[in-house]
Structure formats: structure tokens, C-alpha cells
Short mmCIF file of C-alpha atoms in Angstrom, two decimals:
data_model
loop_
_atom_site.label_atom_id
_atom_site.label_comp_id
_atom_site.label_asym_id
_atom_site.label_seq_id
_atom_site.Cartn_x
_atom_site.Cartn_y
_atom_site.Cartn_z
CA MET A 1 -10.94 24.19 -12.41
CA THR A 2 -14.25 26.10 -12.37
CA ASP A 3 -15.31 29.48 -13.74
CA ARG A 4 -16.78 30.60 -10.41
CA GLY A 5 -14.28 32.95 -8.80
CA ALA A 6 -11.73 32.21 -11.51
CA THR A 7 -9.64 35.00 -12.98
CA PRO A 8 -6.89 34.94 -15.60
CA GLU A 9 -4.41 35.33 -12.73
CA THR A 10 -5.66 32.31 -10.78
CA ILE A 11 -5.80 30.12 -13.88
CA LEU A 12 -2.36 31.14 -15.12
CA SER A 13 -0.87 30.79 -11.64
CA LEU A 14 -2.22 27.25 -11.47
CA PHE A 15 -0.75 26.52 -14.89
CA ALA A 16 2.63 27.95 -13.85
CA VAL A 17 2.76 25.62 -10.85
CA ARG A 18 1.13 22.46 -12.21
CA GLY A 19 1.19 22.93 -15.98
CA VAL A 20 3.82 20.27 -16.47
CA ASN A 21 1.20 17.74 -15.37
CA PHE A 22 -1.62 19.14 -17.55
CA ASN A 23 -3.01 16.76 -20.15
CA ALA A 24 -4.48 17.92 -23.46
CA ARG A 25 -7.93 18.48 -21.97
CA ASN A 26 -6.50 20.52 -19.08
CA LEU A 27 -4.53 22.72 -21.49
CA ALA A 28 -7.52 23.39 -23.72
CA THR A 29 -9.72 24.13 -20.70
CA ALA A 30 -7.14 26.52 -19.26
CA ALA A 31 -6.86 28.43 -22.54
CA HIS A 32 -10.63 28.64 -22.92
CA ARG A 33 -11.15 29.92 -19.38
CA VAL A 34 -8.34 32.46 -19.56
CA ALA A 35 -10.06 33.95 -22.61
CA LYS A 36 -13.52 33.75 -21.07
CA THR A 37 -12.58 35.24 -17.69
CA SER A 38 -10.38 38.00 -19.15
CA ARG A 39 -13.39 39.76 -20.66
CA GLY A 40 -13.96 43.07 -18.95
CA ARG A 41 -10.94 42.66 -16.69
CA ASN A 42 -7.75 44.71 -16.58
CA HIS A 43 -5.45 41.71 -16.79
CA ASP A 44 -3.18 42.23 -19.82
CA VAL A 45 -3.17 38.66 -21.07
CA GLN A 46 -1.49 39.67 -24.32
CA ARG A 47 1.71 40.55 -22.44
CA ASP A 48 1.62 37.80 -19.84
CA ARG A 49 4.50 35.42 -20.50
CA ARG A 50 2.56 32.57 -18.92
CA VAL A 51 0.00 32.86 -21.74
CA MET A 52 2.69 32.30 -24.34
CA ALA A 53 3.98 29.36 -22.28
CA LEU A 54 0.43 27.99 -22.33
CA ALA A 55 0.29 28.46 -26.10
CA ASP A 56 3.57 26.59 -26.49
CA ALA A 57 2.35 23.77 -24.25
CA CYS A 58 -0.83 23.47 -26.32
CA ARG A 59 1.18 23.39 -29.53
CA ARG A 60 3.41 20.56 -28.31
CA ARG A 61 0.41 18.42 -27.33
CA ILE A 62 -1.89 19.48 -30.17
CA ARG A 63 -2.18 16.01 -31.71
CA GLU A 64 -3.75 14.80 -28.47
CA PHE A 65 -6.54 17.40 -28.62
CA ASN A 66 -10.03 16.23 -29.56
CA PRO A 67 -12.09 18.26 -32.08
CA GLN A 68 -13.79 20.41 -29.44
CA ALA A 69 -10.45 21.16 -27.79
CA LEU A 70 -8.94 22.18 -31.12
CA ALA A 71 -11.82 24.54 -31.88
CA ASN A 72 -12.01 25.94 -28.36
CA THR A 73 -8.28 26.58 -28.19
CA ALA A 74 -8.34 28.50 -31.45
CA TRP A 75 -11.39 30.40 -30.20
CA ALA A 76 -9.64 31.21 -26.92
CA PHE A 77 -6.46 32.68 -28.35
CA SER A 78 -8.42 34.58 -30.98
CA THR A 79 -10.92 35.98 -28.46
CA ALA A 80 -8.13 37.10 -26.13
CA ARG A 81 -6.33 38.71 -29.10
CA ILE A 82 -3.16 36.78 -28.41
CA GLU A 83 -0.77 36.40 -31.33
CA ALA A 84 0.29 32.78 -31.46
CA PRO A 85 0.99 31.97 -35.13
CA LYS A 86 2.85 28.72 -34.41
CA LEU A 87 -0.07 27.44 -32.35
CA PHE A 88 -2.60 28.39 -35.03
CA ALA A 89 -0.46 26.69 -37.68
CA ALA A 90 -0.38 23.55 -35.56
CA ILE A 91 -4.15 23.66 -35.03
CA ALA A 92 -4.74 24.15 -38.76
CA GLY A 93 -2.48 21.25 -39.67
CA THR A 94 -4.04 18.89 -37.14
CA ALA A 95 -7.65 19.94 -37.70
CA SER A 96 -7.62 19.85 -41.51
CA SER A 97 -7.39 16.06 -41.61
CA ARG A 98 -9.91 15.51 -38.79
CA LEU A 99 -12.81 17.79 -39.69
CA GLY A 100 -15.00 14.76 -40.28
CA GLU A 101 -15.01 14.39 -36.47
CA PHE A 102 -16.07 18.01 -35.85
CA ASN A 103 -19.65 18.86 -34.97
CA PRO A 104 -21.30 21.98 -36.48
CA GLN A 105 -20.40 24.23 -33.55
CA ASP A 106 -16.75 23.15 -33.67
CA LEU A 107 -16.61 23.89 -37.41
CA ALA A 108 -18.18 27.32 -36.96
CA ASN A 109 -15.96 28.19 -33.99
CA ALA A 110 -12.80 27.13 -35.81
CA ALA A 111 -13.65 29.20 -38.88
CA TRP A 112 -14.59 32.21 -36.73
CA ALA A 113 -11.38 31.96 -34.72
CA PHE A 114 -9.03 31.86 -37.70
CA ALA A 115 -10.86 34.72 -39.41
CA THR A 116 -10.89 36.85 -36.26
CA ALA A 117 -7.18 36.23 -35.69
CA ARG A 118 -6.47 37.13 -39.33
CA ILE A 119 -4.64 33.83 -39.84
CA GLU A 120 -4.31 32.77 -43.46
CA ALA A 121 -5.25 29.12 -43.65
CA PRO A 122 -6.78 28.45 -47.08
CA HIS A 123 -6.45 24.67 -46.79
CA LEU A 124 -8.25 24.65 -43.46
CA PHE A 125 -11.04 26.89 -44.74
CA ALA A 126 -11.45 24.70 -47.82
CA ALA A 127 -11.71 21.64 -45.59
CA ILE A 128 -14.22 23.39 -43.29
CA ALA A 129 -16.34 24.33 -46.31
CA GLY A 130 -16.43 20.73 -47.44
CA ALA A 131 -17.23 19.36 -43.99
CA ALA A 132 -19.87 22.01 -43.25
CA SER A 133 -21.80 21.62 -46.50
CA SER A 134 -23.21 18.23 -45.53
CA LEU A 135 -24.09 19.34 -41.98
CA LEU A 136 -25.85 22.68 -42.52
CA GLY A 137 -29.18 21.28 -41.41
CA GLU A 138 -27.64 20.73 -37.97
CA PHE A 139 -26.16 24.24 -37.61
CA ASN A 140 -27.90 26.65 -35.26
CA PRO A 141 -28.45 30.27 -36.43
CA GLN A 142 -25.33 31.55 -34.68
CA GLY A 143 -23.25 28.84 -36.31
CA LEU A 144 -24.54 29.76 -39.75
CA ALA A 145 -23.88 33.46 -39.14
CA ASN A 146 -20.39 32.87 -37.74
CA THR A 147 -19.48 30.60 -40.64
CA VAL A 148 -20.42 33.00 -43.45
CA TRP A 149 -18.90 35.91 -41.49
CA ALA A 150 -15.64 33.98 -41.17
CA PHE A 151 -15.37 33.07 -44.84
CA ALA A 152 -16.23 36.63 -45.93
CA THR A 153 -13.75 38.13 -43.48
CA ALA A 154 -11.01 35.75 -44.61
CA GLY A 155 -11.79 36.53 -48.24
CA ILE A 156 -12.36 32.85 -49.09
CA GLU A 157 -14.65 32.43 -52.09
CA VAL A 158 -17.01 29.48 -51.64
CA PRO A 159 -20.18 30.38 -53.57
CA GLU A 160 -21.63 26.89 -53.23
CA LEU A 161 -21.36 27.01 -49.44
CA PHE A 162 -22.89 30.51 -49.34
CA ALA A 163 -25.76 29.40 -51.55
CA ALA A 164 -26.42 26.42 -49.28
CA ILE A 165 -26.28 28.62 -46.17
CA ALA A 166 -28.61 31.16 -47.80
CA SER A 167 -31.10 28.39 -48.40
CA ALA A 168 -30.75 27.05 -44.85
CA ALA A 169 -30.92 30.49 -43.22
CA SER A 170 -33.81 31.94 -45.24
CA SER A 171 -36.35 29.95 -43.23
CA LEU A 172 -34.72 30.77 -39.87
CA PRO A 173 -34.34 34.59 -39.61
CA GLY A 174 -36.78 34.77 -36.70
CA GLU A 175 -34.35 32.63 -34.69
CA PHE A 176 -31.32 34.86 -35.37
CA ASN A 177 -30.28 37.45 -32.80
CA PRO A 178 -29.52 41.02 -33.99
CA GLN A 179 -25.80 40.38 -34.34
CA GLY A 180 -26.44 37.20 -36.32
CA LEU A 181 -28.74 39.05 -38.72
CA ALA A 182 -26.24 41.88 -39.21
CA ASN A 183 -23.26 39.56 -39.63
CA THR A 184 -25.08 37.36 -42.12
CA ALA A 185 -26.18 40.33 -44.21
CA TRP A 186 -22.66 41.81 -44.06
CA ALA A 187 -21.06 38.53 -45.11
CA PHE A 188 -23.24 38.12 -48.19
CA GLY A 189 -22.67 41.76 -49.11
CA LYS A 190 -18.92 41.47 -48.64
CA ALA A 191 -18.75 38.24 -50.65
CA ARG A 192 -20.93 39.75 -53.41
CA ILE A 193 -23.25 36.75 -53.28
CA GLU A 194 -26.74 37.32 -54.67
CA ALA A 195 -29.30 36.04 -52.19
CA PRO A 196 -32.48 38.11 -52.60
CA GLN A 197 -34.67 35.67 -50.65
CA LEU A 198 -32.27 35.69 -47.71
CA PHE A 199 -31.97 39.49 -47.72
CA ALA A 200 -35.77 39.79 -47.78
CA ALA A 201 -36.01 37.46 -44.79
CA ILE A 202 -33.32 39.40 -42.92
CA ALA A 203 -35.07 42.70 -43.63
CA GLY A 204 -38.32 41.36 -42.24
CA ALA A 205 -36.71 39.96 -39.11
CA ALA A 206 -34.48 42.97 -38.48
CA SER A 207 -37.22 45.60 -38.69
CA SER A 208 -38.76 44.62 -35.35
CA LEU A 209 -35.39 44.23 -33.59
CA LEU A 210 -33.54 47.42 -34.52
CA GLY A 211 -33.67 48.74 -30.96
CA GLU A 212 -31.51 45.76 -29.95
CA PHE A 213 -28.89 46.25 -32.68
CA ASN A 214 -25.55 47.70 -31.62
CA PRO A 215 -24.09 50.58 -33.70
CA GLN A 216 -21.84 48.26 -35.71
CA GLY A 217 -24.83 46.04 -36.49
CA LEU A 218 -26.89 48.96 -37.78
CA ALA A 219 -24.03 50.17 -39.96
CA ASN A 220 -23.20 46.70 -41.27
CA THR A 221 -26.83 46.02 -42.15
CA VAL A 222 -27.40 49.13 -44.27
CA TRP A 223 -23.94 48.70 -45.82
CA ALA A 224 -24.78 45.12 -46.79
CA PHE A 225 -28.15 45.95 -48.36
CA ALA A 226 -26.68 48.90 -50.26
CA THR A 227 -23.73 46.83 -51.49
CA ALA A 228 -26.05 44.04 -52.61
CA GLY A 229 -28.34 46.53 -54.34
CA ILE A 230 -31.37 45.33 -52.39
CA GLU A 231 -34.05 48.02 -52.19
CA VAL A 232 -35.75 48.08 -48.78
CA PRO A 233 -36.71 51.73 -48.16
CA GLU A 234 -38.80 50.84 -45.10
CA LEU A 235 -35.85 49.17 -43.41
CA PHE A 236 -33.54 52.06 -44.27
CA ALA A 237 -36.07 54.56 -42.89
CA ALA A 238 -36.33 52.57 -39.67
CA ILE A 239 -32.55 52.35 -39.34
CA ALA A 240 -32.22 56.09 -40.00
CA GLY A 241 -34.62 56.78 -37.14
CA THR A 242 -32.85 54.37 -34.82
CA ALA A 243 -29.33 55.47 -35.69
CA SER A 244 -29.82 59.26 -35.62
CA SER A 245 -29.99 59.42 -31.84
CA ARG A 246 -27.13 56.96 -31.29
CA LEU A 247 -24.40 58.27 -33.58
CA GLY A 248 -22.21 59.18 -30.62
CA GLU A 249 -21.76 55.41 -30.11
CA PHE A 250 -20.64 54.82 -33.73
CA ASN A 251 -16.97 54.42 -34.53
CA PRO A 252 -15.54 56.32 -37.54
CA GLN A 253 -15.95 53.42 -39.96
CA ALA A 254 -19.56 52.87 -38.89
CA LEU A 255 -20.32 56.57 -39.45
CA ALA A 256 -18.71 56.52 -42.89
CA ASN A 257 -20.33 53.22 -43.90
CA THR A 258 -23.77 54.40 -42.81
CA ALA A 259 -23.48 57.61 -44.80
CA TRP A 260 -22.11 55.67 -47.80
CA ALA A 261 -24.95 53.14 -47.65
CA PHE A 262 -27.69 55.78 -47.66
CA GLY A 263 -25.94 57.62 -50.48
CA LYS A 264 -25.47 54.44 -52.50
CA ALA A 265 -29.10 53.37 -51.97
CA ARG A 266 -30.35 56.87 -52.87
CA ILE A 267 -32.42 56.97 -49.68
CA GLU A 268 -33.41 60.46 -48.55
CA ALA A 269 -32.57 60.84 -44.88
CA PRO A 270 -31.76 64.52 -44.26
CA GLN A 271 -32.06 64.24 -40.48
CA LEU A 272 -29.65 61.31 -40.39
CA PHE A 273 -27.14 63.06 -42.68
CA ALA A 274 -27.31 66.20 -40.55
CA ALA A 275 -26.64 64.14 -37.44
CA ILE A 276 -23.73 62.33 -39.13
CA ALA A 277 -22.24 65.66 -40.23
CA GLY A 278 -22.40 67.01 -36.70
CA THR A 279 -20.93 63.89 -35.14
CA ALA A 280 -18.24 63.27 -37.76
CA SER A 281 -16.88 66.81 -38.04
CA SER A 282 -15.12 66.69 -34.68
CA ARG A 283 -13.79 63.15 -35.18
CA LEU A 284 -12.29 63.27 -38.66
CA GLY A 285 -8.79 62.85 -37.25
CA GLU A 286 -9.83 59.28 -36.40
CA PHE A 287 -11.08 58.54 -39.93
CA LYS A 288 -9.05 56.41 -42.31
CA PRO A 289 -8.54 57.79 -45.84
CA GLN A 290 -11.29 55.56 -47.24
CA ASN A 291 -13.67 56.75 -44.51
CA LEU A 292 -12.97 60.40 -45.42
CA ALA A 293 -13.48 59.74 -49.12
CA ASN A 294 -16.64 57.68 -48.61
CA THR A 295 -18.18 60.28 -46.31
CA ALA A 296 -17.57 63.11 -48.79
CA TRP A 297 -18.86 60.92 -51.63
CA ALA A 298 -22.00 60.03 -49.68
CA PHE A 299 -22.96 63.62 -48.89
CA ALA A 300 -22.32 64.72 -52.47
CA THR A 301 -24.30 61.80 -53.89
CA ALA A 302 -27.19 62.51 -51.54
CA GLY A 303 -27.11 66.21 -52.44
CA ILE A 304 -26.73 67.21 -48.79
CA GLU A 305 -25.22 70.64 -48.22
CA ALA A 306 -22.74 70.39 -45.38
CA PRO A 307 -20.10 73.09 -45.94
CA LYS A 308 -18.64 72.80 -42.43
CA LEU A 309 -18.19 69.05 -42.83
CA PHE A 310 -16.59 69.42 -46.26
CA ALA A 311 -14.25 72.09 -44.90
CA ALA A 312 -13.27 69.77 -42.06
CA ILE A 313 -12.74 66.87 -44.50
CA ALA A 314 -10.57 69.10 -46.69
CA GLY A 315 -8.41 69.99 -43.70
CA ALA A 316 -8.16 66.39 -42.51
CA ALA A 317 -7.43 64.99 -45.96
CA SER A 318 -4.91 67.54 -47.21
CA SER A 319 -2.11 66.33 -44.97
CA ARG A 320 -2.86 62.65 -45.48
CA LEU A 321 -3.17 62.30 -49.23
CA GLY A 322 -0.07 60.12 -49.33
CA ASP A 323 -2.23 57.43 -47.71
CA PHE A 324 -5.05 57.71 -50.28
CA ASN A 325 -5.39 55.13 -53.02
CA PRO A 326 -6.51 56.15 -56.54
CA GLN A 327 -10.18 55.40 -55.78
CA ASN A 328 -10.03 57.60 -52.67
CA PHE A 329 -8.51 60.42 -54.75
CA ALA A 330 -11.18 60.14 -57.41
CA ASN A 331 -14.10 59.92 -54.96
CA THR A 332 -12.88 62.87 -52.90
CA ALA A 333 -12.25 65.13 -55.89
CA TRP A 334 -15.58 64.13 -57.45
CA ALA A 335 -17.43 64.76 -54.19
CA PHE A 336 -16.05 68.28 -53.70
CA ALA A 337 -16.71 69.16 -57.34
CA THR A 338 -20.24 67.72 -57.29
CA ALA A 339 -21.05 69.46 -54.01
CA GLY A 340 -19.88 72.74 -55.52
CA ILE A 341 -17.27 73.28 -52.82
CA GLU A 342 -14.96 75.93 -54.26
CA GLU A 343 -13.22 76.98 -51.08
CA ALA A 344 -10.84 74.05 -50.84
CA PRO A 345 -7.87 75.19 -52.96
CA GLN A 346 -5.37 73.60 -50.59
CA LEU A 347 -7.03 70.20 -50.96
CA PHE A 348 -7.24 70.37 -54.76
CA ALA A 349 -3.63 71.56 -54.97
CA ALA A 350 -2.58 68.70 -52.75
CA ILE A 351 -4.58 66.19 -54.81
CA ALA A 352 -3.04 67.51 -58.04
CA GLY A 353 0.46 67.35 -56.62
CA THR A 354 0.10 63.88 -55.15
CA ALA A 355 -1.73 62.43 -58.16
#
């Protein structure tokens, strides 16, 4: 079975015909290649019954999988966005007692896969943290970035592991790619781990690579530095310049997080805020309640007059206040009051009634 000319259809057809004779290695390889070859294709692997049959076959033979097969299988089903909770439970149970056999890449891939699939596996993550701590010197930059991203995404608190990774990564930022830099910064910001030396190293490395960052990476980077309270005005200025002309590529959360970060960091960026206002106004129907509240809060905090944006936020928020949490209520009301927006009686009446 080779990748050349392979498609999800050819791989799954082969499995349907010969799968009964597949050994553990064949099953893991099939899963990995289905995920890898489905990228950018129209094949709906999530609804293909043969994929679930493959997941079930992997689960039944899971104790025969070697460490790489375990990690790659988890990676495959996570990457293809296939819900297979029984398979992930089986992988977690088998892997937890064998992590001493995993190499650094297998550990990082396993953590990334479970976090991406939103599978709660605290015992597995605890075991990965213990196994990884003694091997950090052998992790490559992507492995370090994927590991901290996974633990932060899963909400697993392991300050000792983060401190060790911060120490290991601080001397390697020049070897990180843009996504690795952004994900590492985001993870430390999300986990509320103080790592000033690491953030300084990331800022230095990122400044010369901003043209290669994707929109999510730009947003995650400024969000992380603002959340961590790290003052790097030069980096923020560079990101403002890079992001202003690319906001059409930002999703709603990235727009809101970018505005929030510049407001939180008290960085003056009028051109960026004006561009965000113009881009966001027509897309507010796609914003989640927290995005609406954070955007209003950011503009008010930055002292940016954007009456058309505030009017659009008022209209978008008024009918959705039942989805707002108390913090969203408070931030939205504060933002409109601070910005001196008086022509939003419907919003304030709705806030008063809902609160």
C-alpha cells in the first residue's frame, strides 16, 4: 500500500475486500493513509461506513499495535475528524501503560491527537507528561510546540512540564516554524504560565517571519502576549502592519481576539482598528457572544470611535443575549457606556431584562 495514486476510496475499498486479513500494522497504516490522502479531497470520510469498520477493527486488535501505530492511529482519526470514542478509549488504555516505549514524536502526536479530538483522557495526559519530562532534550521544535498546545487545549495543568519545555524551547526559537511559534506562545498564554525568557525568544524569532504566519497564527500570537502581560510594542506594531491588509482571511474569533489583544496591551493601532471595524461589521452574525463582547470591549478600551460597528454589535447582540454569560453582559454594557454610545436603547433594555 503506497501513497502514490492512493485515495481514501482505494484504501477503503482494499480494506473492505481484504481487511479480514489485515494485521495490526496494516490496520494502522490504512488509518494513517486514509487521513493523509483525504486532505483537500471531497471524499466524506466522516460518513463512510467503511471508516467506522476500520476503527472497530483497530480497536479489536489494539493490544497488538506498537507505540508508533498507537500514536499514528490516534493522529489519523483525529486529523480526519472522525468520532470514534471507543477506539480512543482503547488507545488511551493501552498506551498509558506503555509510554516508556514511545519516542518523543509518538508522545507529541498522541497528546496532539487526543487534544484535537477533544477526548478527555486525564490519566493518559498525566502519563505522557511523566514520560515526556525525561526526554525533552530529544524533542524537535514541532514536538515541543504540539505537546504544550495539546496540554493547554485539553486544560491539563502540568506547570513542571511547561517550565521544562520553556527552558528547552527558549534556546531553539530560530528552529521553530511560524505555526510552532504561535502555538507555543498561545499554549503558555492559555495555561497562564509565566515564561518571560521564552516569550522574549518567541518575539525575536517571530518578528522576521510574520509574512509567513497564517491569520490564526497572527491572532494567537498577539492574544498570547497580551494575556501573559508581556510588553513587546515592536512586535505588536509589526503584527498590526501585517494583519491590516489580511483581515479578510481572519475568522470571527481571530478578528475579536486581535482587537482584544491590542486593547488589553494598550497598543495604539488606529489603522488596524479601523480595518477590523470595517471587516467585522458585515460578519457579526458569525460572531459568538464572547466575540461580540470582546470586540466592543476592545474598541472602548482603545478609545476608538466606531459608531457604525457599535450599532451593528447592538443589533447582533440584542437578539442573542440569552447566550451571553455574566462576563459578556458586563463587558458589553461597560463598552457601550465607556464609548459614550447612547443610541442603543434596545440593547440596554434587553440587557436589563435578561440580567
